[in-house]
PDB file of C-alpha atoms in Angstrom:
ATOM      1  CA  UNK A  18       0.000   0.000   0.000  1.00  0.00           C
ATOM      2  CA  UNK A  19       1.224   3.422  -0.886  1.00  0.00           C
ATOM      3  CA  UNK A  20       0.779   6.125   2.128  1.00  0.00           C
ATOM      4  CA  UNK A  21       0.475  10.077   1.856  1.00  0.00           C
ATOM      5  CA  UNK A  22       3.147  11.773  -0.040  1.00  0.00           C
ATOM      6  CA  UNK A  23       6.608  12.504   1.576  1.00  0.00           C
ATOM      7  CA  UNK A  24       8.143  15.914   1.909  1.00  0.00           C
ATOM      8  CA  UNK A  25      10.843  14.587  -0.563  1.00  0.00           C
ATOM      9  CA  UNK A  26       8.295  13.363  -3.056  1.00  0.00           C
ATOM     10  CA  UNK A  27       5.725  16.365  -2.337  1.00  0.00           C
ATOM     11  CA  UNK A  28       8.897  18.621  -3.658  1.00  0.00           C
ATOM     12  CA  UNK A  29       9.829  16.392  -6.509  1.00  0.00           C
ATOM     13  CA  UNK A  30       6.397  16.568  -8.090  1.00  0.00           C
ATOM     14  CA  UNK A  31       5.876  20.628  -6.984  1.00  0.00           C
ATOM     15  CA  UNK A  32       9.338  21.043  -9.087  1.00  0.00           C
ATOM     16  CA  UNK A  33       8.433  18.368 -11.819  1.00  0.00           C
ATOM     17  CA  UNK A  34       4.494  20.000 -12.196  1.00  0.00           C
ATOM     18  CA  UNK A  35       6.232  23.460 -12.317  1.00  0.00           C
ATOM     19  CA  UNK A  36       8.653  22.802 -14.739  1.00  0.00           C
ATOM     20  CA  UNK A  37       6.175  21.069 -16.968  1.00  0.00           C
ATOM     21  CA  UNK A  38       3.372  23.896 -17.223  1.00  0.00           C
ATOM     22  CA  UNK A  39       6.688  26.174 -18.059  1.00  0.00           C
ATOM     23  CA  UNK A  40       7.604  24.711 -21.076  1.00  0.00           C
ATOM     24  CA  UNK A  41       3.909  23.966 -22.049  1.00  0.00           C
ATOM     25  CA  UNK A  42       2.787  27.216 -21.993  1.00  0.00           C
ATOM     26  CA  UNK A  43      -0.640  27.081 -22.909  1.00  0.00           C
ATOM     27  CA  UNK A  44      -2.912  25.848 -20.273  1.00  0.00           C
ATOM     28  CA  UNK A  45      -4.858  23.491 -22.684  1.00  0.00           C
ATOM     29  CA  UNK A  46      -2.176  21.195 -23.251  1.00  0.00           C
ATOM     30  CA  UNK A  47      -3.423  19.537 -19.632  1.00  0.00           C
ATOM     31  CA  UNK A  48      -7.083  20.030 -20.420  1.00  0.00           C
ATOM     32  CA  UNK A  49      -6.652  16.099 -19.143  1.00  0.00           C
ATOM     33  CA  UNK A  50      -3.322  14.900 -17.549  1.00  0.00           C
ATOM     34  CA  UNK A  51      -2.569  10.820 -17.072  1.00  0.00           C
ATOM     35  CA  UNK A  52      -0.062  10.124 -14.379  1.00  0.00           C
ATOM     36  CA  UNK A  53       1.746   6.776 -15.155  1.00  0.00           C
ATOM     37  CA  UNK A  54       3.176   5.226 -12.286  1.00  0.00           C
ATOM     38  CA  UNK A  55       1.853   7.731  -9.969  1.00  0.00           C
ATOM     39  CA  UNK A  56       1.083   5.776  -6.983  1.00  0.00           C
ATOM     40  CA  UNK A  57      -0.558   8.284  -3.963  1.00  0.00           C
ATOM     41  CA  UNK A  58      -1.637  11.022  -7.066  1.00  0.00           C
ATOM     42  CA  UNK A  59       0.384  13.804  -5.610  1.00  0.00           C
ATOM     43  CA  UNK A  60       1.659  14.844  -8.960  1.00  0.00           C
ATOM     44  CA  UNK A  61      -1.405  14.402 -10.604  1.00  0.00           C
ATOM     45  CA  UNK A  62      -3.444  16.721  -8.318  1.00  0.00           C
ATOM     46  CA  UNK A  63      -1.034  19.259  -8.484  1.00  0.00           C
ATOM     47  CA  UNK A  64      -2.050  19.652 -12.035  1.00  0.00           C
ATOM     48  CA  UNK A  65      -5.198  19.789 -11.186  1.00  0.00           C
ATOM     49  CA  UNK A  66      -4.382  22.671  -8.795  1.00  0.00           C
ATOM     50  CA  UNK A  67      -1.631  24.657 -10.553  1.00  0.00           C
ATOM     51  CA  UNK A  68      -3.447  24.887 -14.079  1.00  0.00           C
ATOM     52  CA  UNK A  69      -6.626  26.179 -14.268  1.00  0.00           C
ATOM     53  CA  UNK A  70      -8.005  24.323 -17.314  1.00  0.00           C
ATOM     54  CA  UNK A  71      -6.626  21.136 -15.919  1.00  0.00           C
ATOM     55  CA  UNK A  72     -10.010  19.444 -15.693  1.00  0.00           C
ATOM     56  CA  UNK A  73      -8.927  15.744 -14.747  1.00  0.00           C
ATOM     57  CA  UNK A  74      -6.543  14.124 -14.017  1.00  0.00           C
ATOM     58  CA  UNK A  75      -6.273  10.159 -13.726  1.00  0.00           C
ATOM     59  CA  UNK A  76      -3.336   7.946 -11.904  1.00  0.00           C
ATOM     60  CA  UNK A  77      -2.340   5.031 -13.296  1.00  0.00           C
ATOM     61  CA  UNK A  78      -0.775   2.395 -11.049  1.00  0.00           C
ATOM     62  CA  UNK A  79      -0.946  -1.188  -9.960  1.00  0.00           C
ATOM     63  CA  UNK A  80      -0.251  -0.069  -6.565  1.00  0.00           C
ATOM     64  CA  UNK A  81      -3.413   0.092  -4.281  1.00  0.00           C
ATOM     65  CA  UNK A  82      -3.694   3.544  -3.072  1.00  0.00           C
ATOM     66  CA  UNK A  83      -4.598   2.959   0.791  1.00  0.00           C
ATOM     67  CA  UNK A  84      -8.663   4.312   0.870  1.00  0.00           C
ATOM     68  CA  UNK A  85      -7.362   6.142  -2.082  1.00  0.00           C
ATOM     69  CA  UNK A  86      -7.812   9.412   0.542  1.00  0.00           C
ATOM     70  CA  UNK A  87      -4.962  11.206   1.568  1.00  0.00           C
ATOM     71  CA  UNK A  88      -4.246  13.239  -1.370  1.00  0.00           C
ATOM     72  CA  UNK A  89      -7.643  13.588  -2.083  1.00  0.00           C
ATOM     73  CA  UNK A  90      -9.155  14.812   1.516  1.00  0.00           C
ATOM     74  CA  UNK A  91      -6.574  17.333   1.656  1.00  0.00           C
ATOM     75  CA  UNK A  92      -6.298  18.724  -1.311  1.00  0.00           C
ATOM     76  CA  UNK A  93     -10.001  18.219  -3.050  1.00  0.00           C
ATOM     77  CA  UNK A  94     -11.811  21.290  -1.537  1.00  0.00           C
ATOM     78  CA  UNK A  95      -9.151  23.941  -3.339  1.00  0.00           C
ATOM     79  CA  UNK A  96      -9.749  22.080  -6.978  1.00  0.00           C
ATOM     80  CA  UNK A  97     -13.856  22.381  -6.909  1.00  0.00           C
ATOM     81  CA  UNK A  98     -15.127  20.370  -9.562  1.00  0.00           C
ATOM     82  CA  UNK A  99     -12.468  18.858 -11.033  1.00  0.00           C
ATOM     83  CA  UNK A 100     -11.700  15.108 -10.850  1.00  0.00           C
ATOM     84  CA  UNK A 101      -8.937  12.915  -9.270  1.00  0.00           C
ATOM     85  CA  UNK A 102      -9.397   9.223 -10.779  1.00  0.00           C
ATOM     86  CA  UNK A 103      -7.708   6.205  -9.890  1.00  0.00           C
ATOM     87  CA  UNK A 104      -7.012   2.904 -12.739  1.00  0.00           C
ATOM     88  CA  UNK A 105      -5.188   0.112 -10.657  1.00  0.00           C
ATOM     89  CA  UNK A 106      -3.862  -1.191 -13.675  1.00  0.00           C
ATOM     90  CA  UNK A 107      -0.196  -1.650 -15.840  1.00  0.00           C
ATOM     91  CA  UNK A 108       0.537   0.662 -17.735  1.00  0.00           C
ATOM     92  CA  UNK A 109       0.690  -1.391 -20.478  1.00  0.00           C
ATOM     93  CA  UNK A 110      -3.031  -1.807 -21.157  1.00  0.00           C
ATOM     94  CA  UNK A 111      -4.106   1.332 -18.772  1.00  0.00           C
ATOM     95  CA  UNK A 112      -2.503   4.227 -20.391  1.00  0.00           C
ATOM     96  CA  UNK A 113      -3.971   2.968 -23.818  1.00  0.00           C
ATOM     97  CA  UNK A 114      -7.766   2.509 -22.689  1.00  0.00           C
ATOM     98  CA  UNK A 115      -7.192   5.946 -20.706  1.00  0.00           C
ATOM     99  CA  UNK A 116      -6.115   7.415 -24.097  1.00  0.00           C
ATOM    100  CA  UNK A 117      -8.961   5.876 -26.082  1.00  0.00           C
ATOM    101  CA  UNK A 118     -11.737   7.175 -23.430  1.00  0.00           C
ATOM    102  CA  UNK A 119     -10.716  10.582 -23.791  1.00  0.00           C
ATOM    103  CA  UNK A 120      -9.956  10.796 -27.843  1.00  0.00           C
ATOM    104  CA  UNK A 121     -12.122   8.340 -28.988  1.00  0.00           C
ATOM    105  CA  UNK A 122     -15.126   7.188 -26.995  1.00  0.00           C
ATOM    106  CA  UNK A 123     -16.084  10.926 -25.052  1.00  0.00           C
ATOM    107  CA  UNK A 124     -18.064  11.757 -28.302  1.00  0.00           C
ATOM    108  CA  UNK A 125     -16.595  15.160 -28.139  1.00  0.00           C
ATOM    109  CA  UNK A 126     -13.619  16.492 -30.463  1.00  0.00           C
ATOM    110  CA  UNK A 127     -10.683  16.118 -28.240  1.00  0.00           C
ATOM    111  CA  UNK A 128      -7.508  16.764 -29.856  1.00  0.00           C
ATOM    112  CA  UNK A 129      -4.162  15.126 -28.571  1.00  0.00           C
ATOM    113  CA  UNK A 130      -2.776  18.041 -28.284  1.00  0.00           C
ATOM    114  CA  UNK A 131      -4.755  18.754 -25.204  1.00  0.00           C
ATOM    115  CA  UNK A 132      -3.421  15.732 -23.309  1.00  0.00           C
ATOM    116  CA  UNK A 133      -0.666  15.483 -21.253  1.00  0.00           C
ATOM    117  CA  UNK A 134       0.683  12.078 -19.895  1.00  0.00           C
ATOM    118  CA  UNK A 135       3.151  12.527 -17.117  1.00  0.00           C
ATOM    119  CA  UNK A 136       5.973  10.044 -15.419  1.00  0.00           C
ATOM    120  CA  UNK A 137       8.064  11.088 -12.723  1.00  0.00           C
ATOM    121  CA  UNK A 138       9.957   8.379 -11.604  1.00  0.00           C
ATOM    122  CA  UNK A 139       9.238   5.566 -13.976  1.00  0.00           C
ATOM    123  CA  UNK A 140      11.813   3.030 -13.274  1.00  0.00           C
ATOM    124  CA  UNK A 141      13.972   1.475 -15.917  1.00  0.00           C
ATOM    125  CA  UNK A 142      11.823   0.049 -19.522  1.00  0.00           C
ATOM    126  CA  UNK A 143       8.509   2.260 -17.862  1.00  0.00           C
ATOM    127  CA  UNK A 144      10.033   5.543 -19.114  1.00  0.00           C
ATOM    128  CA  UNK A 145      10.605   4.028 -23.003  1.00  0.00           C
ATOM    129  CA  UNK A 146       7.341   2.365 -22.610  1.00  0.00           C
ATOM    130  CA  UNK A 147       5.496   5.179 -21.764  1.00  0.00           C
ATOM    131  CA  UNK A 148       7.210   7.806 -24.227  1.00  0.00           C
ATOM    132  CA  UNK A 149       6.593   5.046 -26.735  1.00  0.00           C
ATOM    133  CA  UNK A 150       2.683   4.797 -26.176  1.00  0.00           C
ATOM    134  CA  UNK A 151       2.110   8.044 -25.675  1.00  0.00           C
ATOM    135  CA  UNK A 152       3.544   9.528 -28.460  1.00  0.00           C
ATOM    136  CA  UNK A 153       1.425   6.706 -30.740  1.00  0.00           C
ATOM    137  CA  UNK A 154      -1.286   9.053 -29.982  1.00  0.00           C
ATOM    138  CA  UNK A 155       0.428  12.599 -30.604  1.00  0.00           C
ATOM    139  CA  UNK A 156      -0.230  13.810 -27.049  1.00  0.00           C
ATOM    140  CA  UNK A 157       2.248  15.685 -24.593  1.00  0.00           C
ATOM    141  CA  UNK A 158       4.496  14.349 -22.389  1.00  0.00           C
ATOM    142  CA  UNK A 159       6.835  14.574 -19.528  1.00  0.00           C
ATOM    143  CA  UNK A 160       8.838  12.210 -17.909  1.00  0.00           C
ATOM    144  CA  UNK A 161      12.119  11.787 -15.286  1.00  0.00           C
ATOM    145  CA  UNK A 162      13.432   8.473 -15.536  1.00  0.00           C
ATOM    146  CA  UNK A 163      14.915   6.737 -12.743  1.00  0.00           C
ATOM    147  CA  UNK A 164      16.745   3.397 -12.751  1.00  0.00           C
ATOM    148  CA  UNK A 165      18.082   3.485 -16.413  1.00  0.00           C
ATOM    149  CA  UNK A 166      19.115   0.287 -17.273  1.00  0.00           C
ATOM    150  CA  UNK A 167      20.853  -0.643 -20.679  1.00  0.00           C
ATOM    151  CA  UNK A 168      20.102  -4.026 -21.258  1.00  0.00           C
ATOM    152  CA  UNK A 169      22.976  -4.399 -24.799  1.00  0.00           C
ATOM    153  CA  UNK A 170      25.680  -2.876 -22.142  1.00  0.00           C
ATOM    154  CA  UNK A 171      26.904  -0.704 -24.438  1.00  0.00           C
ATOM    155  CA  UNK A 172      26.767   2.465 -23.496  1.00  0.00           C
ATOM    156  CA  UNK A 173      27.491   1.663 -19.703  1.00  0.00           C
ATOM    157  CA  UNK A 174      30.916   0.766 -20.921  1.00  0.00           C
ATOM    158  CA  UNK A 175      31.347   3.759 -22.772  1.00  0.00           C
ATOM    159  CA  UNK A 176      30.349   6.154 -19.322  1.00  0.00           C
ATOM    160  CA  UNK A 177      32.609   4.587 -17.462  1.00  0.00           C
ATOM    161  CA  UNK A 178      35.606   4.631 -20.260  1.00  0.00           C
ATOM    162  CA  UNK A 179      34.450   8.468 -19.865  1.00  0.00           C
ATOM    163  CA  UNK A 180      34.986   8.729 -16.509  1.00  0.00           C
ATOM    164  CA  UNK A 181      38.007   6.150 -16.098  1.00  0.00           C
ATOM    165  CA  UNK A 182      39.494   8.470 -19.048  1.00  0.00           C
ATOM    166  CA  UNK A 183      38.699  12.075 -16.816  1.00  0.00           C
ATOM    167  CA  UNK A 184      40.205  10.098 -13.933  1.00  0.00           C
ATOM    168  CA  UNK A 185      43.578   9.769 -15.336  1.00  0.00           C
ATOM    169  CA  UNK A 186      43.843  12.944 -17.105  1.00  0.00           C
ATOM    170  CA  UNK A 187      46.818  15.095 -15.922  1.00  0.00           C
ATOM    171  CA  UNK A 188      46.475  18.766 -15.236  1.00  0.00           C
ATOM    172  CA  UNK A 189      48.407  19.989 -18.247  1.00  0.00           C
ATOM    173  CA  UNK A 190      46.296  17.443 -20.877  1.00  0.00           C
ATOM    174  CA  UNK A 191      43.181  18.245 -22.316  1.00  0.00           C
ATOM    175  CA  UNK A 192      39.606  18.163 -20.186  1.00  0.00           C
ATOM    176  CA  UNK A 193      37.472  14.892 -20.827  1.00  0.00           C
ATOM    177  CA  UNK A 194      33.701  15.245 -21.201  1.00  0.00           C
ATOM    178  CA  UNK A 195      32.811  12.723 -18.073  1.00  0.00           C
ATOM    179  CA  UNK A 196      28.967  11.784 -18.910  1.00  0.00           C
ATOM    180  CA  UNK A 197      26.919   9.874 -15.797  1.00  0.00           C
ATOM    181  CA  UNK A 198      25.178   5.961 -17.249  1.00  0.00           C
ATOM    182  CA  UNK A 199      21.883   7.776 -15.868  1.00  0.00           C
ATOM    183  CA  UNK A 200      22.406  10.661 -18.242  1.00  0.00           C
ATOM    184  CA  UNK A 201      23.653   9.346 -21.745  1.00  0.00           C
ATOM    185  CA  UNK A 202      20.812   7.136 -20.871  1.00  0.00           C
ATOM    186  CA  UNK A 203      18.635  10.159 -20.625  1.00  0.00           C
ATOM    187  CA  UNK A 204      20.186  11.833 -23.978  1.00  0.00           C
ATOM    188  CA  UNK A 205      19.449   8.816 -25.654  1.00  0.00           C
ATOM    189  CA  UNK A 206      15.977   8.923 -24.714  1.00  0.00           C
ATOM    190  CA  UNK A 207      15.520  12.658 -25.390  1.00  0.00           C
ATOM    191  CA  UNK A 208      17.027  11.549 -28.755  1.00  0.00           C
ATOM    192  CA  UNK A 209      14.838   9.058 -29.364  1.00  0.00           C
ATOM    193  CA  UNK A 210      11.777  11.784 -29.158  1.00  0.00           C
ATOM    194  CA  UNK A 211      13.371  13.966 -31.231  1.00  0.00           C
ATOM    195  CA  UNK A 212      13.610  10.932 -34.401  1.00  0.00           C
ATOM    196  CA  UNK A 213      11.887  12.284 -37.649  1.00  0.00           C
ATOM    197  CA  UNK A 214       9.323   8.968 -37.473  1.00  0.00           C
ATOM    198  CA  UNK A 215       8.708   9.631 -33.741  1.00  0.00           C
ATOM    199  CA  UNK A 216       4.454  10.765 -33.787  1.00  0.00           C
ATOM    200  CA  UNK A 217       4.089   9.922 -37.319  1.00  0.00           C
ATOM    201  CA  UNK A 218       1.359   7.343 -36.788  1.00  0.00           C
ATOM    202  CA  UNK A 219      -0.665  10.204 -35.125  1.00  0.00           C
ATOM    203  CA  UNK A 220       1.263  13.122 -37.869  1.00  0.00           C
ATOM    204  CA  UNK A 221       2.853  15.101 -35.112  1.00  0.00           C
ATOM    205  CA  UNK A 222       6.027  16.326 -34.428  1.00  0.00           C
ATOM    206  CA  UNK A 223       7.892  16.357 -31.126  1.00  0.00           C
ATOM    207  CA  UNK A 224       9.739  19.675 -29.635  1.00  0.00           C
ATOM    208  CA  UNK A 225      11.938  18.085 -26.996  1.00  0.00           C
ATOM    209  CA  UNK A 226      13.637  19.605 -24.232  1.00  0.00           C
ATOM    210  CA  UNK A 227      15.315  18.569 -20.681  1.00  0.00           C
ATOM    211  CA  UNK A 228      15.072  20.441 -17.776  1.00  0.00           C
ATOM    212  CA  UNK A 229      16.987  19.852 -14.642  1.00  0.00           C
ATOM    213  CA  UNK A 230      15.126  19.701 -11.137  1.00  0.00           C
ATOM    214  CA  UNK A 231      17.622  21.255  -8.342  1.00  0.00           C
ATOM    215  CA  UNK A 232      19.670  18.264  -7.459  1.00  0.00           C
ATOM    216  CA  UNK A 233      19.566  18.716  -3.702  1.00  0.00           C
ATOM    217  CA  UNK A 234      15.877  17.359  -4.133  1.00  0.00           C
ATOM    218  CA  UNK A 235      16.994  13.975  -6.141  1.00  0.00           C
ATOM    219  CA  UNK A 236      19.932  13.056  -8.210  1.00  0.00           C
ATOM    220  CA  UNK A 237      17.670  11.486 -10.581  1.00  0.00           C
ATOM    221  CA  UNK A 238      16.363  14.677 -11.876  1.00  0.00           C
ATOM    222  CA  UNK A 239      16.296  15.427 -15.868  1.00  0.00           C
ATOM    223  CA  UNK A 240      12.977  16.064 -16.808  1.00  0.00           C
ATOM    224  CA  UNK A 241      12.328  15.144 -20.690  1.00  0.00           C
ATOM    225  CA  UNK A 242       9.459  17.310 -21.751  1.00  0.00           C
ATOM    226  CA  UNK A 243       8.047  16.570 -25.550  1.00  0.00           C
ATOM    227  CA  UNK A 244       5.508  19.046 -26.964  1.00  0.00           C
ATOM    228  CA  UNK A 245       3.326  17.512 -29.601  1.00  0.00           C
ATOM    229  CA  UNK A 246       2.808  20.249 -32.551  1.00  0.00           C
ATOM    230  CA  UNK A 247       0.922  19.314 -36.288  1.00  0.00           C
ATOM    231  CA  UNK A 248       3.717  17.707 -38.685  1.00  0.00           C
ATOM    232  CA  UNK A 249       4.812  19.943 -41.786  1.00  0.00           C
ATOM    233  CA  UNK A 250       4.768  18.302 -44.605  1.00  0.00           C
ATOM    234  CA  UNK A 251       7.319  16.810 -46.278  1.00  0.00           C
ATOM    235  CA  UNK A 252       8.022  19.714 -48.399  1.00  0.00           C
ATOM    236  CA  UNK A 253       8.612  22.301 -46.227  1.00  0.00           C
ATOM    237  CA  UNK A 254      10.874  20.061 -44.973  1.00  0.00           C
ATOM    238  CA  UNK A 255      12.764  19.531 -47.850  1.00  0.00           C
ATOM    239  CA  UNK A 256      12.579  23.162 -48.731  1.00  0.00           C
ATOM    240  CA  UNK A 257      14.328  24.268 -45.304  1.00  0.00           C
ATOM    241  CA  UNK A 258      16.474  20.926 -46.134  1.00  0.00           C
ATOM    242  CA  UNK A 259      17.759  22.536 -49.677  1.00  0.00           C
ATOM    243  CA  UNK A 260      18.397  26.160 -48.349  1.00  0.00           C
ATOM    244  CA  UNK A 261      20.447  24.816 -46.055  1.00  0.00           C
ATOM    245  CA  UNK A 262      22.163  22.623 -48.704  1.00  0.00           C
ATOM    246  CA  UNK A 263      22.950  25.693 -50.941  1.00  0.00           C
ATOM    247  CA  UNK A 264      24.548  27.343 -47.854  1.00  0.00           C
ATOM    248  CA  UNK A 265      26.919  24.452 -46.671  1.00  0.00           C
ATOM    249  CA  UNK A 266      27.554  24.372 -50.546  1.00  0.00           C
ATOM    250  CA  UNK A 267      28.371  27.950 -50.529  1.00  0.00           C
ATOM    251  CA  UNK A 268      30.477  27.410 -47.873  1.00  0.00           C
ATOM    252  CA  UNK A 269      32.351  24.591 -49.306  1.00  0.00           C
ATOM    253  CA  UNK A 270      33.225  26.689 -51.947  1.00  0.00           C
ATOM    254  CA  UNK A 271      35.054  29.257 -50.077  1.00  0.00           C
ATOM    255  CA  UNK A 272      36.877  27.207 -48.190  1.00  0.00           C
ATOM    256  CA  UNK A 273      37.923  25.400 -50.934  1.00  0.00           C
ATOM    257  CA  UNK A 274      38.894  28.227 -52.834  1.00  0.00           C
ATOM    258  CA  UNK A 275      40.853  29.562 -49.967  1.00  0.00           C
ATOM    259  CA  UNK A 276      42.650  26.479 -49.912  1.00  0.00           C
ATOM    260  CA  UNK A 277      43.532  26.168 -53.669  1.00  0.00           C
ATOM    261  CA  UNK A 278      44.528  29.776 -53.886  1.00  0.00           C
ATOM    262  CA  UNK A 279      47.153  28.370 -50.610  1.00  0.00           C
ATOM    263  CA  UNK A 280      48.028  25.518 -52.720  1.00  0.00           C
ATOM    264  CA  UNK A 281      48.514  27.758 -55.492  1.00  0.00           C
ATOM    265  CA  UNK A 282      50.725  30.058 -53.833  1.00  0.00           C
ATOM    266  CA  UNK A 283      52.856  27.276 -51.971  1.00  0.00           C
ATOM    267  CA  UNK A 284      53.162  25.493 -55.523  1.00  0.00           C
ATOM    268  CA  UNK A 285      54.864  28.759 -56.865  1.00  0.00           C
ATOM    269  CA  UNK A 286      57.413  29.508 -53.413  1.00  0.00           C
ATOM    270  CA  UNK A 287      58.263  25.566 -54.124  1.00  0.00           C
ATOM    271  CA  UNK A 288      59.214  26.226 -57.967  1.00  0.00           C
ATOM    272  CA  UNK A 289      60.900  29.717 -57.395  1.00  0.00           C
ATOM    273  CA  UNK A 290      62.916  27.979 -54.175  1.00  0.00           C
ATOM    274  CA  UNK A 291      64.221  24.790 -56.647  1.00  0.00           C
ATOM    275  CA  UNK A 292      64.569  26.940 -59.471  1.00  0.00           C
ATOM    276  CA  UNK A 293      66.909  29.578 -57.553  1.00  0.00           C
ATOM    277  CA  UNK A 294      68.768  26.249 -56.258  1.00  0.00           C
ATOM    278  CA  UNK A 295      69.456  24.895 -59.179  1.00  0.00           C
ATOM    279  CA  UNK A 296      70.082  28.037 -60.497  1.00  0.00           C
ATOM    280  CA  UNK A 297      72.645  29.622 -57.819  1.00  0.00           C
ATOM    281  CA  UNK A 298      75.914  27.076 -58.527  1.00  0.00           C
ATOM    282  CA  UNK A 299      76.065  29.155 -61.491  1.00  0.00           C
ATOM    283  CA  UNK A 300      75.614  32.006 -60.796  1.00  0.00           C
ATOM    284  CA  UNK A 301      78.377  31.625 -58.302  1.00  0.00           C
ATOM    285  CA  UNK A 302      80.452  30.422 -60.582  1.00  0.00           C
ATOM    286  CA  UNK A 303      79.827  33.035 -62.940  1.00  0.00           C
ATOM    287  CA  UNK A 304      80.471  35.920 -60.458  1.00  0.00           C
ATOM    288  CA  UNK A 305      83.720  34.064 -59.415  1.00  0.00           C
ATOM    289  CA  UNK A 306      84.653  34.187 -62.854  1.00  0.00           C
ATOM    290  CA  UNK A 307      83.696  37.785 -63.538  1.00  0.00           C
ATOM    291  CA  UNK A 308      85.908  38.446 -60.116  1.00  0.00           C
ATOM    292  CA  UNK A 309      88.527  36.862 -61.941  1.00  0.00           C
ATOM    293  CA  UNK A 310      88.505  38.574 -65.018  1.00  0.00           C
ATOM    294  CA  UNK A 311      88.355  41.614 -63.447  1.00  0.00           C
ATOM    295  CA  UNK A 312      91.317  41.315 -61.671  1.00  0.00           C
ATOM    296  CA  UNK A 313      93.297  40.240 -64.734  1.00  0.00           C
ATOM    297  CA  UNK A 314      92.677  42.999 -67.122  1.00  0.00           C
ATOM    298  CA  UNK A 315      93.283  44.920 -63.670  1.00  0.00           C
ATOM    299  CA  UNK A 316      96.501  44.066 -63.665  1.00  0.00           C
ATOM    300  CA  UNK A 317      97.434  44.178 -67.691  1.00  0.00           C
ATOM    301  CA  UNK A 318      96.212  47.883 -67.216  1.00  0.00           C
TER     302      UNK A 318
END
């Protein structure tokens, strides 16, 4: 059973709510917010308490709330109207029948873009699982993984390479980028948001950004925030794509002229240099000569 919130996580989900309705912006982004992995609905009622058009807000969680009060009888006076649900249930199977409800089966024209599923805390594959559903659907999201695990290896080699490599630097060689498993883990996942096909089942787009949560609240504390916007179409991506081309071309061009007009002007010190070397045995031999001569018809005079 899962108790009232502790000051610890009361803090983690004031900074992670705060953070989030920052970068959304517009208040109708978490007309409806789904907390995965929420357990006691802290985070979720803050939503329904720091955004005004936050109109409900549903935890989903395996974990059996105990009463499922707490939260609720201290909190549910200052949000009126507005509803705190429960779903006892993986996220697996929840989030998508929570995302059905409210886009499909309400009747009323609900647009992803007015959903926003939250996950603070997800541990390990719950994160990927959750950024993965979600953005199926095109709505917002906001997670802070915790418990990254990389199941190839891979890139928990390569962190600590990093940091045996920052380890042994000495103080006159260069400084080595040390990355932390928990955030190249992190980057990757922010990445992974940010991939051209990512929301292209439900034609969105995803603007991606991490935020950090003061550290002296939890170590575990990027926030990955993903704002779901309508996908251009293809050609005003490949316009942007070919004026970009035709400056890197441009580009190219200079620099390559700059370097053939060096190569140009090193080719010509090389020939004058082996010419003037080949040419100065005689020419010292002709001014010895000419001494020489001199000094003769010197003397006949």
């Amino acid at each position: 059973h899962i108790h009232n919130p502790s000051i610890k996580e009361f803090k983690e989900s004031w900074s992670f709510a705060n953070s989030v309705r920052s970068f959304m912006k517009e208040g109708n982004r978490m007309t409806y917010v789904l907390d995965v992995a929420g357990g006691h609905g802290a985070l979720a009622a803050l939503f329904l308490l720091l955004v005004p058009e936050c109109e409900s807000a549903t935890v989903i969680d395996p974990a059996v709330v105990k009463g499922e009060v707490g939260v609720k009888d201290a909190w549910s006076e200052y949000w009126g109207d507005k509803r705190l649900t429960y779903r006892h249930e993986c996220l697996r199977t929840g989030l998508r029948k929570e995302l059905d409800k409210i886009l499909h089966n309400n009747n009323q024209n609900m647009s992803p873009t007015n959903v926003l599923v939250v996950a603070c805390h997800a541990c390990q594959h719950l994160t990927d699982e959750t950024l993965e559903i979600a953005s199926e659907y095109g709505v917002n999201i906001a997670v802070m993984p915790c418990c990254q695990k990389d199941h190839k290896g891979s890139w928990k080699g390569l962190s600590k390479r990093l940091a045996k490599s920052n380890g042994n630097k000495s103080n006159n060689s260069q400084e080595t980028a040390s990355l932390s498993f928990g955030t190249i883990m992190d980057l990757l996942t922010a990445g992974k948001m940010m991939a051209w096909n990512t929301g292209l089942q439900a034609n969105v787009e995803y603007v991606v950004k991490m935020k950090l949560m003061d550290s002296a609240i939890t170590l575990q504390n990027r926030i990955i925030m993903c704002k779901s916007m309508q996908r251009r179409d293809d050609n005003s991506n490949d316009e942007e794509r070919e004026v970009a081309h035709q400056r890197l071309a441009l580009a190219y061009r200079r620099a390559h002229k700059h370097k053939v007009e060096k190569n140009r002007i090193q080719r010509w010190r090389n020939a004058f240099n082996e010419s003037f070397e080949n040419l100065l045995p005689g020419l010292v031999a002709g001014f010895c000569i000419g001494v020489a001569c001199s000094h003769v018809m010197l003397r006949r005079k």
